[in-house]
Coordinates of C-alpha atoms and ligand atoms in Angstrom, one line a residue:
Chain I
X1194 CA 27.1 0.3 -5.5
X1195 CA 25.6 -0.4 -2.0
X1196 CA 23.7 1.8 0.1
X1197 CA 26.1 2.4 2.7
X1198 CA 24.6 1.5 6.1
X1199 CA 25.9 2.0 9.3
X1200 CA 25.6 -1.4 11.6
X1201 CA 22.7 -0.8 14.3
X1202 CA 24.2 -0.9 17.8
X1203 CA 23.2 -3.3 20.2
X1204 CA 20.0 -2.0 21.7
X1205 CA 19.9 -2.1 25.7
X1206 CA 19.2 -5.0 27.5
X1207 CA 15.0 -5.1 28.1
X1208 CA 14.7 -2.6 24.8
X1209 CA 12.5 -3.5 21.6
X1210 CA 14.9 -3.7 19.0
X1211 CA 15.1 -0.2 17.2
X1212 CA 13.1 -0.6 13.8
X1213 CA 15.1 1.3 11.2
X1214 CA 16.6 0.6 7.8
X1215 CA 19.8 -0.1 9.3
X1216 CA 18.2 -3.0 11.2
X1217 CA 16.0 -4.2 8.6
X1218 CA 19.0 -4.8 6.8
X1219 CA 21.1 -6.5 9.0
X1220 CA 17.9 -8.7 9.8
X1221 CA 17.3 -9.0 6.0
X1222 CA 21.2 -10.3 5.2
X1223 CA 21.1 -12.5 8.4
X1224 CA 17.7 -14.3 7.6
X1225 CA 16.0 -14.2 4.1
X1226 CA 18.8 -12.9 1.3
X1227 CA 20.8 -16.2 1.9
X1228 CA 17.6 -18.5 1.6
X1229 CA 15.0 -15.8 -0.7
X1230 CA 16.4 -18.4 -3.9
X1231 CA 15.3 -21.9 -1.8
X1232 CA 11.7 -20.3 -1.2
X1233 CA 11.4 -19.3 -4.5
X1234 CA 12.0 -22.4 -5.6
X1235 CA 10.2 -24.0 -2.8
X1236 CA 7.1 -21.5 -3.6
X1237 CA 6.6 -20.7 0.4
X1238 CA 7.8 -18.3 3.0
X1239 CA 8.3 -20.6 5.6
X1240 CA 6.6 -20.4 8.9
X1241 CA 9.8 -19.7 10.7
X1242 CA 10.5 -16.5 8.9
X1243 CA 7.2 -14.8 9.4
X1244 CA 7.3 -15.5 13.5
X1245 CA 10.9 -13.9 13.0
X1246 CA 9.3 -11.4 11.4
X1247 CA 6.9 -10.9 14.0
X1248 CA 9.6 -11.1 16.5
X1249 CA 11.2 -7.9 14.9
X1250 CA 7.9 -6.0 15.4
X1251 CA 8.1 -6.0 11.7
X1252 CA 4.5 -6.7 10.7
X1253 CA 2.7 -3.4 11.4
X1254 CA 4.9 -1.6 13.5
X1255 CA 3.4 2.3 12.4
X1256 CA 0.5 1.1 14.7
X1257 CA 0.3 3.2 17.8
X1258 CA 2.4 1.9 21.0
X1259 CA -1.1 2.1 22.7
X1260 CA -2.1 -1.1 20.1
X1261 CA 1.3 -2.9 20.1
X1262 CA 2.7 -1.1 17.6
X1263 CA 5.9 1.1 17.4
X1264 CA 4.1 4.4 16.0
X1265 CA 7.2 4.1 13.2
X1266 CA 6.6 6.9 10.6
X1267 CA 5.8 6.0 6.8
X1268 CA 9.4 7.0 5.3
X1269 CA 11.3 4.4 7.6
X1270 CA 8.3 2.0 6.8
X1271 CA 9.1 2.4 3.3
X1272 CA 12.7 2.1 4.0
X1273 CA 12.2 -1.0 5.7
X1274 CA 10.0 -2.4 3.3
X1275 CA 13.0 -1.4 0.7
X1276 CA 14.6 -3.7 2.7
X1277 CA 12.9 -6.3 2.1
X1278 CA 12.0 -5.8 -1.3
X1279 CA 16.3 -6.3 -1.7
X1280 CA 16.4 -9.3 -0.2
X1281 CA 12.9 -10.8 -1.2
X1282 CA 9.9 -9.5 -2.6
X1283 CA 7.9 -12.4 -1.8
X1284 CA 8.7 -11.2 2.2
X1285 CA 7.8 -7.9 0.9
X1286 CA 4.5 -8.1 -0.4
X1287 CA 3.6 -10.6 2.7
X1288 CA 4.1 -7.6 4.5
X1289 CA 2.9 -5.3 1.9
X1290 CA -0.7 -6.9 2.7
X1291 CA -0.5 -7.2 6.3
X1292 CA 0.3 -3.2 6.4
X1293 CA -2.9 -2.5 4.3
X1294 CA -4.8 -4.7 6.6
X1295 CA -3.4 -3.3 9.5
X1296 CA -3.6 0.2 8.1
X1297 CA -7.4 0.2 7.1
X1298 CA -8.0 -1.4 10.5
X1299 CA -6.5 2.1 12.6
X1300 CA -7.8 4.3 10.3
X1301 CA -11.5 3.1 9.4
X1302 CA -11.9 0.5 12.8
X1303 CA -14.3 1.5 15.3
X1304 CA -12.8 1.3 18.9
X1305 CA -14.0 -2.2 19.2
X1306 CA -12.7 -3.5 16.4
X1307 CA -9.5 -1.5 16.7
X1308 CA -9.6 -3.4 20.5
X1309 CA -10.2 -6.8 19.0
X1310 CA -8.1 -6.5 16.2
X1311 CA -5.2 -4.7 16.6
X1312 CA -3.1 -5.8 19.2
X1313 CA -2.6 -9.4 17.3
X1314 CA -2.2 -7.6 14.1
X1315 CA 0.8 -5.2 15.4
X1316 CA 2.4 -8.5 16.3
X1317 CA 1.6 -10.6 13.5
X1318 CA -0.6 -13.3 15.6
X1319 CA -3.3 -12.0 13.4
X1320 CA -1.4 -11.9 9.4
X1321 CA -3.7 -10.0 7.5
X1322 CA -4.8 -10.5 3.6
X1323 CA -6.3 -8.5 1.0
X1324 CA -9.0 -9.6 -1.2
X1325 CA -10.2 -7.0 -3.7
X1326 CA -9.5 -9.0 -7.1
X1327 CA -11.6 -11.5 -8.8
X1328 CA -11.6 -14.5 -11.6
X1329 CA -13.5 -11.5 -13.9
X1330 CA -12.3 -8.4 -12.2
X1331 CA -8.5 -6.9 -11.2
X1332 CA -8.2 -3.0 -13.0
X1333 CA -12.2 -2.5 -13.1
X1334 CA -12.5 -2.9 -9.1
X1335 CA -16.0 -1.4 -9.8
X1336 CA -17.3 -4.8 -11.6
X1337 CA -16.1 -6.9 -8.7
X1338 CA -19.2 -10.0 -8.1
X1339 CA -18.5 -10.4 -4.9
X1340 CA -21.5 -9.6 -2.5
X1341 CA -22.7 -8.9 0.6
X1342 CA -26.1 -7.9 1.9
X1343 CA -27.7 -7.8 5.4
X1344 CA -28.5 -10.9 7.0
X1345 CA -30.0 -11.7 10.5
X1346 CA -28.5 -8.7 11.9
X1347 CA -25.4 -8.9 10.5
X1348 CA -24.0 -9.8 6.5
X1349 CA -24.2 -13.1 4.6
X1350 CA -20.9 -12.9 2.5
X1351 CA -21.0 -14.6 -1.2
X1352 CA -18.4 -14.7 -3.6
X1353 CA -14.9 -15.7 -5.2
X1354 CA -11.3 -13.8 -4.7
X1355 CA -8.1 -14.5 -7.0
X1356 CA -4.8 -13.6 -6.7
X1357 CA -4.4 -13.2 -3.3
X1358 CA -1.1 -12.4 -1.4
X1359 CA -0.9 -14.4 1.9
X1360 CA -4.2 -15.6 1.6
X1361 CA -3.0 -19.6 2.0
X1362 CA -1.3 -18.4 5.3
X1363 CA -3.5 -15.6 6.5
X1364 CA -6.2 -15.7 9.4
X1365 CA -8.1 -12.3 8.8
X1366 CA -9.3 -10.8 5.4
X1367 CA -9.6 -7.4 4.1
X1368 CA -12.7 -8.6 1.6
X1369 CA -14.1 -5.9 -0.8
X1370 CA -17.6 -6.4 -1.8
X1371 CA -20.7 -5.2 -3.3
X1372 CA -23.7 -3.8 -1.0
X1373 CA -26.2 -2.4 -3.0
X1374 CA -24.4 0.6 -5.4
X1375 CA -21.5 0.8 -3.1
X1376 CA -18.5 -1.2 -2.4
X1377 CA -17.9 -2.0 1.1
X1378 CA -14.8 -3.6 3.1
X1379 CA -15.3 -6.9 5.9
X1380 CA -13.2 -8.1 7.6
X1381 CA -13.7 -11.8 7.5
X1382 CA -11.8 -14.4 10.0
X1383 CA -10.6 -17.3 8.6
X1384 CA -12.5 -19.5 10.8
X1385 CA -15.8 -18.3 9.5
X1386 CA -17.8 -21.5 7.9
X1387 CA -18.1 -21.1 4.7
X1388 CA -14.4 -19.8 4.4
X1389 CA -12.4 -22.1 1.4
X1390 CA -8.5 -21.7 0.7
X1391 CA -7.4 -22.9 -2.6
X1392 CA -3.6 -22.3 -2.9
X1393 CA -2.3 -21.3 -6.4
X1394 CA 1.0 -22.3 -7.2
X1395 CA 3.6 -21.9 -10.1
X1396 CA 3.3 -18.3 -10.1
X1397 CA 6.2 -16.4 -12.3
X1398 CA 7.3 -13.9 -9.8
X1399 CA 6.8 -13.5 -5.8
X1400 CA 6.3 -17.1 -5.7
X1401 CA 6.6 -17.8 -2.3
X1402 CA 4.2 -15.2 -1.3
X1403 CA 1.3 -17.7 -0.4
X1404 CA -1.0 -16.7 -2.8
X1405 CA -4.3 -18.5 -3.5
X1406 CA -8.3 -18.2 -4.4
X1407 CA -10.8 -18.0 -1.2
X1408 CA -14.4 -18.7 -1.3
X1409 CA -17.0 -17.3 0.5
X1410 CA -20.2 -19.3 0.4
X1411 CA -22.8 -18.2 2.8
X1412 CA -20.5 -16.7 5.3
X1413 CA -22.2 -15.1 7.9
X1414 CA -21.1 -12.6 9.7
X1415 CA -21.5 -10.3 12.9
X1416 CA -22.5 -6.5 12.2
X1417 CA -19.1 -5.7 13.6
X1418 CA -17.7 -7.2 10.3
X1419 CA -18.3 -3.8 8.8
X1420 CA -15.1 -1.9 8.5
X1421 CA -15.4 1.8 7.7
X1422 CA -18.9 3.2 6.0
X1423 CA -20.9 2.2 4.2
X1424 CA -22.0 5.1 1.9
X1425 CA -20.6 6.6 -1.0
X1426 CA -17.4 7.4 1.2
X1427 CA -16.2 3.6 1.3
X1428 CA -14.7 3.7 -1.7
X1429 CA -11.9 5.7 0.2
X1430 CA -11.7 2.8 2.4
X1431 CA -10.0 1.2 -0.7
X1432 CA -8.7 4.3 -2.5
X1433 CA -6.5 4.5 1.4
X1434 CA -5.4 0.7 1.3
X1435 CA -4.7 0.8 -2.0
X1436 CA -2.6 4.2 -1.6
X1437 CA -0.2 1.9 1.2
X1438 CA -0.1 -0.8 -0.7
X1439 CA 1.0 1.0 -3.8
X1440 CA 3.6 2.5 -1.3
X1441 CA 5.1 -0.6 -0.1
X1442 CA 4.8 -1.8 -3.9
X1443 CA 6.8 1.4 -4.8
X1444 CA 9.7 1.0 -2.2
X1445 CA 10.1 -3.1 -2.8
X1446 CA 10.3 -2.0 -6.3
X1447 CA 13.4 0.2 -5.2
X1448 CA 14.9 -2.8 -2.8
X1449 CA 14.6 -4.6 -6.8
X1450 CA 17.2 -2.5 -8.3
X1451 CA 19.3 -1.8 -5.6
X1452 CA 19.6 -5.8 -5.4
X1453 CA 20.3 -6.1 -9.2
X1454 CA 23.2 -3.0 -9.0
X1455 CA 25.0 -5.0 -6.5
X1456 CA 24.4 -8.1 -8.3
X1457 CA 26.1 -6.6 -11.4
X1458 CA 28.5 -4.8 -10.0
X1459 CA 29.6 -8.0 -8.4
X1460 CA 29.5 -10.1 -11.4
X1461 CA 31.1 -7.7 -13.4
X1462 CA 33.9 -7.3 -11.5
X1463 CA 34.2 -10.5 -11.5
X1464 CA 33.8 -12.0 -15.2
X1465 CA 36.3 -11.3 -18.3
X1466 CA 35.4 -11.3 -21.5
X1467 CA 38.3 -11.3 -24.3
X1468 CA 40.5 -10.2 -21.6
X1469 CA 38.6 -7.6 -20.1
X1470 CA 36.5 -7.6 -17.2
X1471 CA 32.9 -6.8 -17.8
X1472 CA 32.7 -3.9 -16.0
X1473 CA 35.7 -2.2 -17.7
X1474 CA 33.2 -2.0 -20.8
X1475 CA 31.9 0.9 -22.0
X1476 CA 28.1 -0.9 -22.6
X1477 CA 28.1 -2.6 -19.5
X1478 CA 29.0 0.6 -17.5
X1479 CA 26.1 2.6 -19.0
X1480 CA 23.7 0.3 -18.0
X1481 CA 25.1 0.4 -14.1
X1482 CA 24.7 4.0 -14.6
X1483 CA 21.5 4.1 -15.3
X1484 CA 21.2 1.5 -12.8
X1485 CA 22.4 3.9 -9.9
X1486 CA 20.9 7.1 -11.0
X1487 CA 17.4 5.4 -11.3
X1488 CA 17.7 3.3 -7.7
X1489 CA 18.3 7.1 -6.6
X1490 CA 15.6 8.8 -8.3
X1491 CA 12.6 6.0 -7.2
X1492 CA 13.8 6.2 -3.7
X1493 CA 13.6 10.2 -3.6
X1494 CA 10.3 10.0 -5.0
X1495 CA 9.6 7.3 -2.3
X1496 CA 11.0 9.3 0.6
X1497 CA 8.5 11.8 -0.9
X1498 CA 5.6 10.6 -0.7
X1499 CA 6.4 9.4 2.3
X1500 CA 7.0 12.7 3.6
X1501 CA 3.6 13.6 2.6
X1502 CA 1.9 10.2 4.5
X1503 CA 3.7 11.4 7.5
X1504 CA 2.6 14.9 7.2
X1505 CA -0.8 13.7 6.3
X1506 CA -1.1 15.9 3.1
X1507 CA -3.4 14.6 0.6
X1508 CA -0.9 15.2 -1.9
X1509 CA 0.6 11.3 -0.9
X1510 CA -1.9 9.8 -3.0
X1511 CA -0.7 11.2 -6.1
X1512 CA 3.3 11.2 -4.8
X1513 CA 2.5 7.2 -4.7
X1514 CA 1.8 6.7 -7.7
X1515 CA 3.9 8.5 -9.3
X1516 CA 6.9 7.2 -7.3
X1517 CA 5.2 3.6 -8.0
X1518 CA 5.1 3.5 -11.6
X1519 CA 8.5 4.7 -11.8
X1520 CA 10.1 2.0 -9.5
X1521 CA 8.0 0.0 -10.8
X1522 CA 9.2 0.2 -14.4
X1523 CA 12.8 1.3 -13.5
X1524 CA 12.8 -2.4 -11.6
X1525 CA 11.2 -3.9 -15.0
X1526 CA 13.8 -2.4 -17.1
X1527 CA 16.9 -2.7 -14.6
X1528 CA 16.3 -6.6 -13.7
X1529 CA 16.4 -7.2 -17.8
X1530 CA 19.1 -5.9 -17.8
X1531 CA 20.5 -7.4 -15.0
X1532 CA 19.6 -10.9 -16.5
X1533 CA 21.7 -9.2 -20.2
X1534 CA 24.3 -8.7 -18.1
X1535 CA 24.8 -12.0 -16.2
X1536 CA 24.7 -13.9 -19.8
X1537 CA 23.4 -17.6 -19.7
X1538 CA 24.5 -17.5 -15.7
X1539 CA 21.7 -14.9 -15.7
X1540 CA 19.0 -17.9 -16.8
X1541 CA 20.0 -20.0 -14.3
X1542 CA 19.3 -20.4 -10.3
X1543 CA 22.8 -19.6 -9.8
X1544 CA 22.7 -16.5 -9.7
X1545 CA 19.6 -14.0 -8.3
X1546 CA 18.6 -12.0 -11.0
X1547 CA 16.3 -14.4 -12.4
X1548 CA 14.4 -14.3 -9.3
X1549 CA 14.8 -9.8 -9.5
X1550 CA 14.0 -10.3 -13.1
X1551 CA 10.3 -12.5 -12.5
X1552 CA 9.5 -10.6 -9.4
X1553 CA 9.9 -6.8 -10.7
X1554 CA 7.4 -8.3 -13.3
X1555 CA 5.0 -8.9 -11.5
X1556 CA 5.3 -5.4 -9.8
X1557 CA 3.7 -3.2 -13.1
X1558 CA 0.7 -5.2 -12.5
X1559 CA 0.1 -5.2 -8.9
X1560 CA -2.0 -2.3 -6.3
X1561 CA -2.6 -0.7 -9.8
X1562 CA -1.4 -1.6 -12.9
X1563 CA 0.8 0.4 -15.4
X1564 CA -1.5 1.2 -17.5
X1565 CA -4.0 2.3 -14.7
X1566 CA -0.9 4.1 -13.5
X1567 CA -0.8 6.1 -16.5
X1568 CA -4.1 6.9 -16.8
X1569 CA -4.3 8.2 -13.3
X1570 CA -1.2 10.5 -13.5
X1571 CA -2.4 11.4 -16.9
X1572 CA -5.9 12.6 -15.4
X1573 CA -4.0 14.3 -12.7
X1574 CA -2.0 16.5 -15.5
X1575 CA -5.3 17.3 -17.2
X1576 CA -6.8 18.4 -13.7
X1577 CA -3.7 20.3 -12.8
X1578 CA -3.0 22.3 -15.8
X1579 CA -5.6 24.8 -16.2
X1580 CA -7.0 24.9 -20.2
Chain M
X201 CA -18.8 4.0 15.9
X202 CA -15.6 5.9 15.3
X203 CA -15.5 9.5 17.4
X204 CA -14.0 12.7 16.4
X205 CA -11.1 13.4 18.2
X206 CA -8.9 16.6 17.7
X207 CA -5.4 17.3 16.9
X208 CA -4.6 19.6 18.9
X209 CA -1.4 20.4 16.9
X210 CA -3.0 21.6 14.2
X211 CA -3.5 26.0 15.1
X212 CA -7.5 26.6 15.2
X213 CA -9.0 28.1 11.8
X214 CA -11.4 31.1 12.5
X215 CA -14.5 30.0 11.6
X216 CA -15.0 32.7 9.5
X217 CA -12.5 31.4 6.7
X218 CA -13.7 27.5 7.1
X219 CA -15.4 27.9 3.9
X220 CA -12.6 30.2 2.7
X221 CA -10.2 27.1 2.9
X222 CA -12.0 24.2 1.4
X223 CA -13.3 26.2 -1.6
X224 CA -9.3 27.5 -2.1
X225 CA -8.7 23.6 -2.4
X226 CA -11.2 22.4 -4.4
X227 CA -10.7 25.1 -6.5
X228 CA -6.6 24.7 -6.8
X229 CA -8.0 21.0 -7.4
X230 CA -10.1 21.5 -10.6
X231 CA -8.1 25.0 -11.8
X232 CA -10.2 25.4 -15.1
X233 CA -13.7 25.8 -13.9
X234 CA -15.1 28.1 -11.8
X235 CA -16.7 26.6 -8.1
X236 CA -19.5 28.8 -6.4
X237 CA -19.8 27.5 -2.8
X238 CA -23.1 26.4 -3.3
X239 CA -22.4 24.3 -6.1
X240 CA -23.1 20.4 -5.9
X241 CA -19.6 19.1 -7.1
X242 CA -20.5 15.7 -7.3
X243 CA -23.0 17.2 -10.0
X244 CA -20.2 18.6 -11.8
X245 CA -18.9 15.1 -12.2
X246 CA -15.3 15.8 -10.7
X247 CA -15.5 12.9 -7.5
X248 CA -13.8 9.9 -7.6
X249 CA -12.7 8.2 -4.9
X250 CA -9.1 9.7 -5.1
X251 CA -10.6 13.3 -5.0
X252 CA -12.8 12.6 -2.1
X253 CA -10.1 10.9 0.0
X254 CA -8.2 13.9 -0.3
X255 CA -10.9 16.0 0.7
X256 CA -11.2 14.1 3.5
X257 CA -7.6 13.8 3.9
X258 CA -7.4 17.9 3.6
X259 CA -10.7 18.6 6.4
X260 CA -9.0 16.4 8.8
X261 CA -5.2 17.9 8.3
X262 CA -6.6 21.7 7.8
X263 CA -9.3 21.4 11.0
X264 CA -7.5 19.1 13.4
X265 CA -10.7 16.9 13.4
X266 CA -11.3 13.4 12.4
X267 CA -14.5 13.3 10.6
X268 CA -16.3 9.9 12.1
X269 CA -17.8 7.2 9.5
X270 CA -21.2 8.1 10.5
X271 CA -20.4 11.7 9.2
X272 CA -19.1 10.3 5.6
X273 CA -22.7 11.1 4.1
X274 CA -22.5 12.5 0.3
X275 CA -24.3 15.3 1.7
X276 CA -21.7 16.3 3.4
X277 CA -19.4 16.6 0.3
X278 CA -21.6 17.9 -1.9
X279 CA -20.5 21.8 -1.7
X280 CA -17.8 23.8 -0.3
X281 CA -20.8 25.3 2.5
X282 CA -21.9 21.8 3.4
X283 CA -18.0 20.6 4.1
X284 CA -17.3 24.0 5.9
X285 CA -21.2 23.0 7.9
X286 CA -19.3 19.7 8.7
X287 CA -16.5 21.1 10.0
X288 CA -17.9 23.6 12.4
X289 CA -20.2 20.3 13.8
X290 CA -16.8 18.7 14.4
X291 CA -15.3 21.6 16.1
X292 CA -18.6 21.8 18.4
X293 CA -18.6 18.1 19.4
X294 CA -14.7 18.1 20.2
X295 CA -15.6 21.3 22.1
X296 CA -18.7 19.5 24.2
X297 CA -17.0 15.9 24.6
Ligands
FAD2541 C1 1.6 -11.9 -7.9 C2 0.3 -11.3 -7.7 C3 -0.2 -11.0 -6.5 C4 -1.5 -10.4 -6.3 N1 -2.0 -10.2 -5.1 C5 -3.2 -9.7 -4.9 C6 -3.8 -9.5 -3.6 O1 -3.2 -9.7 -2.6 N2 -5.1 -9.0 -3.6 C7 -5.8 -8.7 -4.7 O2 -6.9 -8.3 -4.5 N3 -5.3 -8.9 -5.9 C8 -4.0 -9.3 -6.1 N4 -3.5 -9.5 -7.3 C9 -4.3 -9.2 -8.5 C10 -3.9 -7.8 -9.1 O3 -4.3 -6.8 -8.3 C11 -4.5 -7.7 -10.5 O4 -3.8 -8.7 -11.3 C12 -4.4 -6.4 -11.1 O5 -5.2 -5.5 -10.5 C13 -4.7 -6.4 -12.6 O6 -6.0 -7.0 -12.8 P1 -6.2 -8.3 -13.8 O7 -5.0 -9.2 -13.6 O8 -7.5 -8.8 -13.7 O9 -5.9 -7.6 -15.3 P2 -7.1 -6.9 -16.1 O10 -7.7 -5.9 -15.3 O11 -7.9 -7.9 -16.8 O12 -6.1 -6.1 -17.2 C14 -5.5 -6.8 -18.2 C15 -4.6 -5.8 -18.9 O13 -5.4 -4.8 -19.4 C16 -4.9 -3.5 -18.9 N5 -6.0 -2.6 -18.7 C17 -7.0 -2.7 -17.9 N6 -7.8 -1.7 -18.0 C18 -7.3 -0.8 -18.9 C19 -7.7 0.4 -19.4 N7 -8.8 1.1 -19.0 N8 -6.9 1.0 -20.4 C20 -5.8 0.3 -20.8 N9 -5.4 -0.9 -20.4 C21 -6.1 -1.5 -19.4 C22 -4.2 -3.9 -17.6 O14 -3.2 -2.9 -17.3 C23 -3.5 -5.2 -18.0 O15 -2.3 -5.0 -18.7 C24 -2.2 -10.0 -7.5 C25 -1.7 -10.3 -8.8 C26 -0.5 -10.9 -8.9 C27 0.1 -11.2 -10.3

């Protein structure tokens, strides 16, 4: 079953294109579904697609007008970001990091580094990275190595990031490190000497997403580096990227199983087995059920805590992860059984779900992973529920 | 430095039920114990970095008032009177600017 969407009329000559998830869908089909299989297998996004990207105002576009954005709320973010997560979530997490960049920027920036920053982040001159997990530390973001300490009026940045999304392709990182007892967030060009890019290839899912090691050796930076405070409070610095991140995580994971329902219901109407066709079975129709009442559910709880982002009530944080873990592990569950239901044409690069199947992997471990998922909800119950 | 700015939006809280609000949120936040507004919460062991962003997140949607990096100090945080102090500084420098 598809999402019915209406197709976006023409916007008027001179206008920005409207940003919607009509749009992003019509963008989506036009540009990445037909080619998300080639950069899979070619394990890059190619440059083309992100200046398209750009293009669309895609990259940050809940950035004010005032800064180049389009001041789009965080419900059609998600749905675009949905979106993408249906056609590619190797697009999707590229944009997934750009939007925490971006976001941490406008919420934690001064006005100078809001005015240097921001305008070439709304259009995606400046693609954005973030760098918070290490060679010894990804759950326990508390025993990152990575530090930073105050250095001829400005920082002198030392350490080693893994794992990081965009980071081959990007030209400004979000880089978590450790100031005396706190953690603090830099942003880092690039450019800086001192700056190494290591691309890691052969990943099993989102492999296109330009992910790779950076080193910082020595990297000396201006004061303005400094995004956010510095005291005990810049841990929310993280605890807020994080929270977007985990959001855009949460509604790719929904773009995952609507992507497998349509795969299924198209192969199923499609193959015969014994005489019948696939999707007249009994077995093969539960799992489609489950398929559709769970690509419902995740997005609701999406829309949610997308609701509360928009209304700025604290109450998002929690909504997020609760709405990630369960598009998260409905997209787990749902690509499986995408692959089960695709038989050996389910293995093979024929057909998508392979791709759905490898990607919605790797999206229990990302901005949080299950377990850490559970734990948090689980501490929220406790907190809740008075004893 | 990031500046407070206001919301104007958001319908102005008498200042004699600042403190009123924040300690009805911290104490819908941790139901089971009891909260004086004089007591040093982070003393109590209940902060981590998802409870303080949404006290942040609540001063700022409740007040109508950004509250500036420079004015993210733990002592700020530490009890429902010195969060409901905060606020009324905020108010004054929107008020002055
Ligand atoms: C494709 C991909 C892209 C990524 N992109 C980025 C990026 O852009 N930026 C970035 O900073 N990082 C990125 N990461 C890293 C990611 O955030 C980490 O992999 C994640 O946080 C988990 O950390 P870890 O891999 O070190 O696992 P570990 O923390 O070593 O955990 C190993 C296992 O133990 C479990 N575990 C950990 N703690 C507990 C506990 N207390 N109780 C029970 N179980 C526990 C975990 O859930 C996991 O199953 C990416 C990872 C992948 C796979």
């Amino acid at each position: 079953m598809t999402t019915p969407i209406a197709a976006p009329p023409a916007p008027p000559s001179g206008a920005l294109p409207t940003i919607d998830r009509a749009s992003a869908r019509a963008f989506a089909e036009e540009f990445i579904t037909p080619v998300a299989d080639v950069y899979d297998r070619a394990g890059a996004v190619p440059e083309e697609i992100q200046e398209r990207i750009g293009e669309r105002g895609l990259w940050a576009p809940f950035l004010p007008t005032r800064h180049g954005g389009r001041d789009l709320d965080m419900v059609t973010l998600g749905a675009v970001h949905e979106e993408m997560g249906r056609a590619c979530s190797s697009v999707r997490s590229l944009l997934t990091v750009h939007t925490m960049l971006a976001w941490a920027l406008m919420r934690w920036g001064s006005a100078e580094q809001i005015e240097r920053w921001a305008p070439d982040v709304a259009t995606g001159r400046v693609r954005g990275a973030f760098c918070l997990s290490e060679p010894g530390a990804g759950s326990d973001a508390a025993g990152i190595g990575t530090n930073v300490r105050p250095h001829k009026g400005g920082w002198l940045l030392n350490g080693r990031k893994k794992w990081i999304t965009g980071g081959s392709r990007a030209d400004l990182y979000l880089v978590f490190a450790r100031n005396e007892s706190s953690i603090v967030a830099l942003l880092v060009p690039r450019t800086a000497p001192g700056v190494g890019v290591t691309p890691i290839d052969d990943m099993l899912g989102t492999r296109a997403s330009l992910i790779a090691e950076i080193d910082f050796t020595d990297v000396e930076l201006g004061p303005d580096a400094l995004l956010g405070p510095s005291s005990f409070a810049s841990g929310m610095v993280l605890s807020g990227t994080l929270d977007l991140g985990r959001y855009s995580v949460a509604c790719g994971s929904v773009g995952i199983i609507q992507a497998c329902l349509e795969a299924c219901a198209h192969y199923t109407t499609h193959r015969t087995v014994g005489g019948s066709r696939l999707r007249d079975l009994a077995l093969i129709r539960a799992k489609l059920s489950d398929m559709v009442t769970d690509v419902r559910a995740a997005r609701l709880l999406c829309e949610r805590a997308g609701e509360l982002k928009d209304a700025e009530d604290p109450a998002t944080l929690m909504a997020t992860w609760v709405a990630k873990y369960f598009a998260s592990t409905a997209a787990a569950r749902h690509s499986s059984e995408a692959v089960q239901v695709h038989g050996a044409n389910g293995m093979s690069t024929d057909y998508p779900v392979a791709r759905l199947y490898r990607d919605a992997k790797v999206m229990e471990i990302i901005e949080g992973s299950n377990e850490i998922q559970r734990i948090t909800i689980a501490d929220e119950a406790f907190r809740e529920v008075a004893q | 430095m990031s500046v407070t700015t206001e919301n104007p939006a958001v319908p102005a809280v008498p200042p004699t039920e600042i403190a009123d609000r924040i300690h009805g949120f911290v104490r819908a936040r941790f139901p089971q114990v009891e909260i004086a507004p004089n007591q040093d919460i982070f003393a109590m062991g209940f902060i981590n970095s998802l409870f303080a962003m949404e006290l942040v997140m609540f001063i700022e949607k409740t007040f109508g008032r950004s509250v500036p990096n420079d004015e993210l100090r733990i002592d700020n945080f530490r009890t429902v009177e010195a969060m409901a102090g905060l606020v009324g500084r905020l108010r004054l420098a929107v008020s002055d600017s």
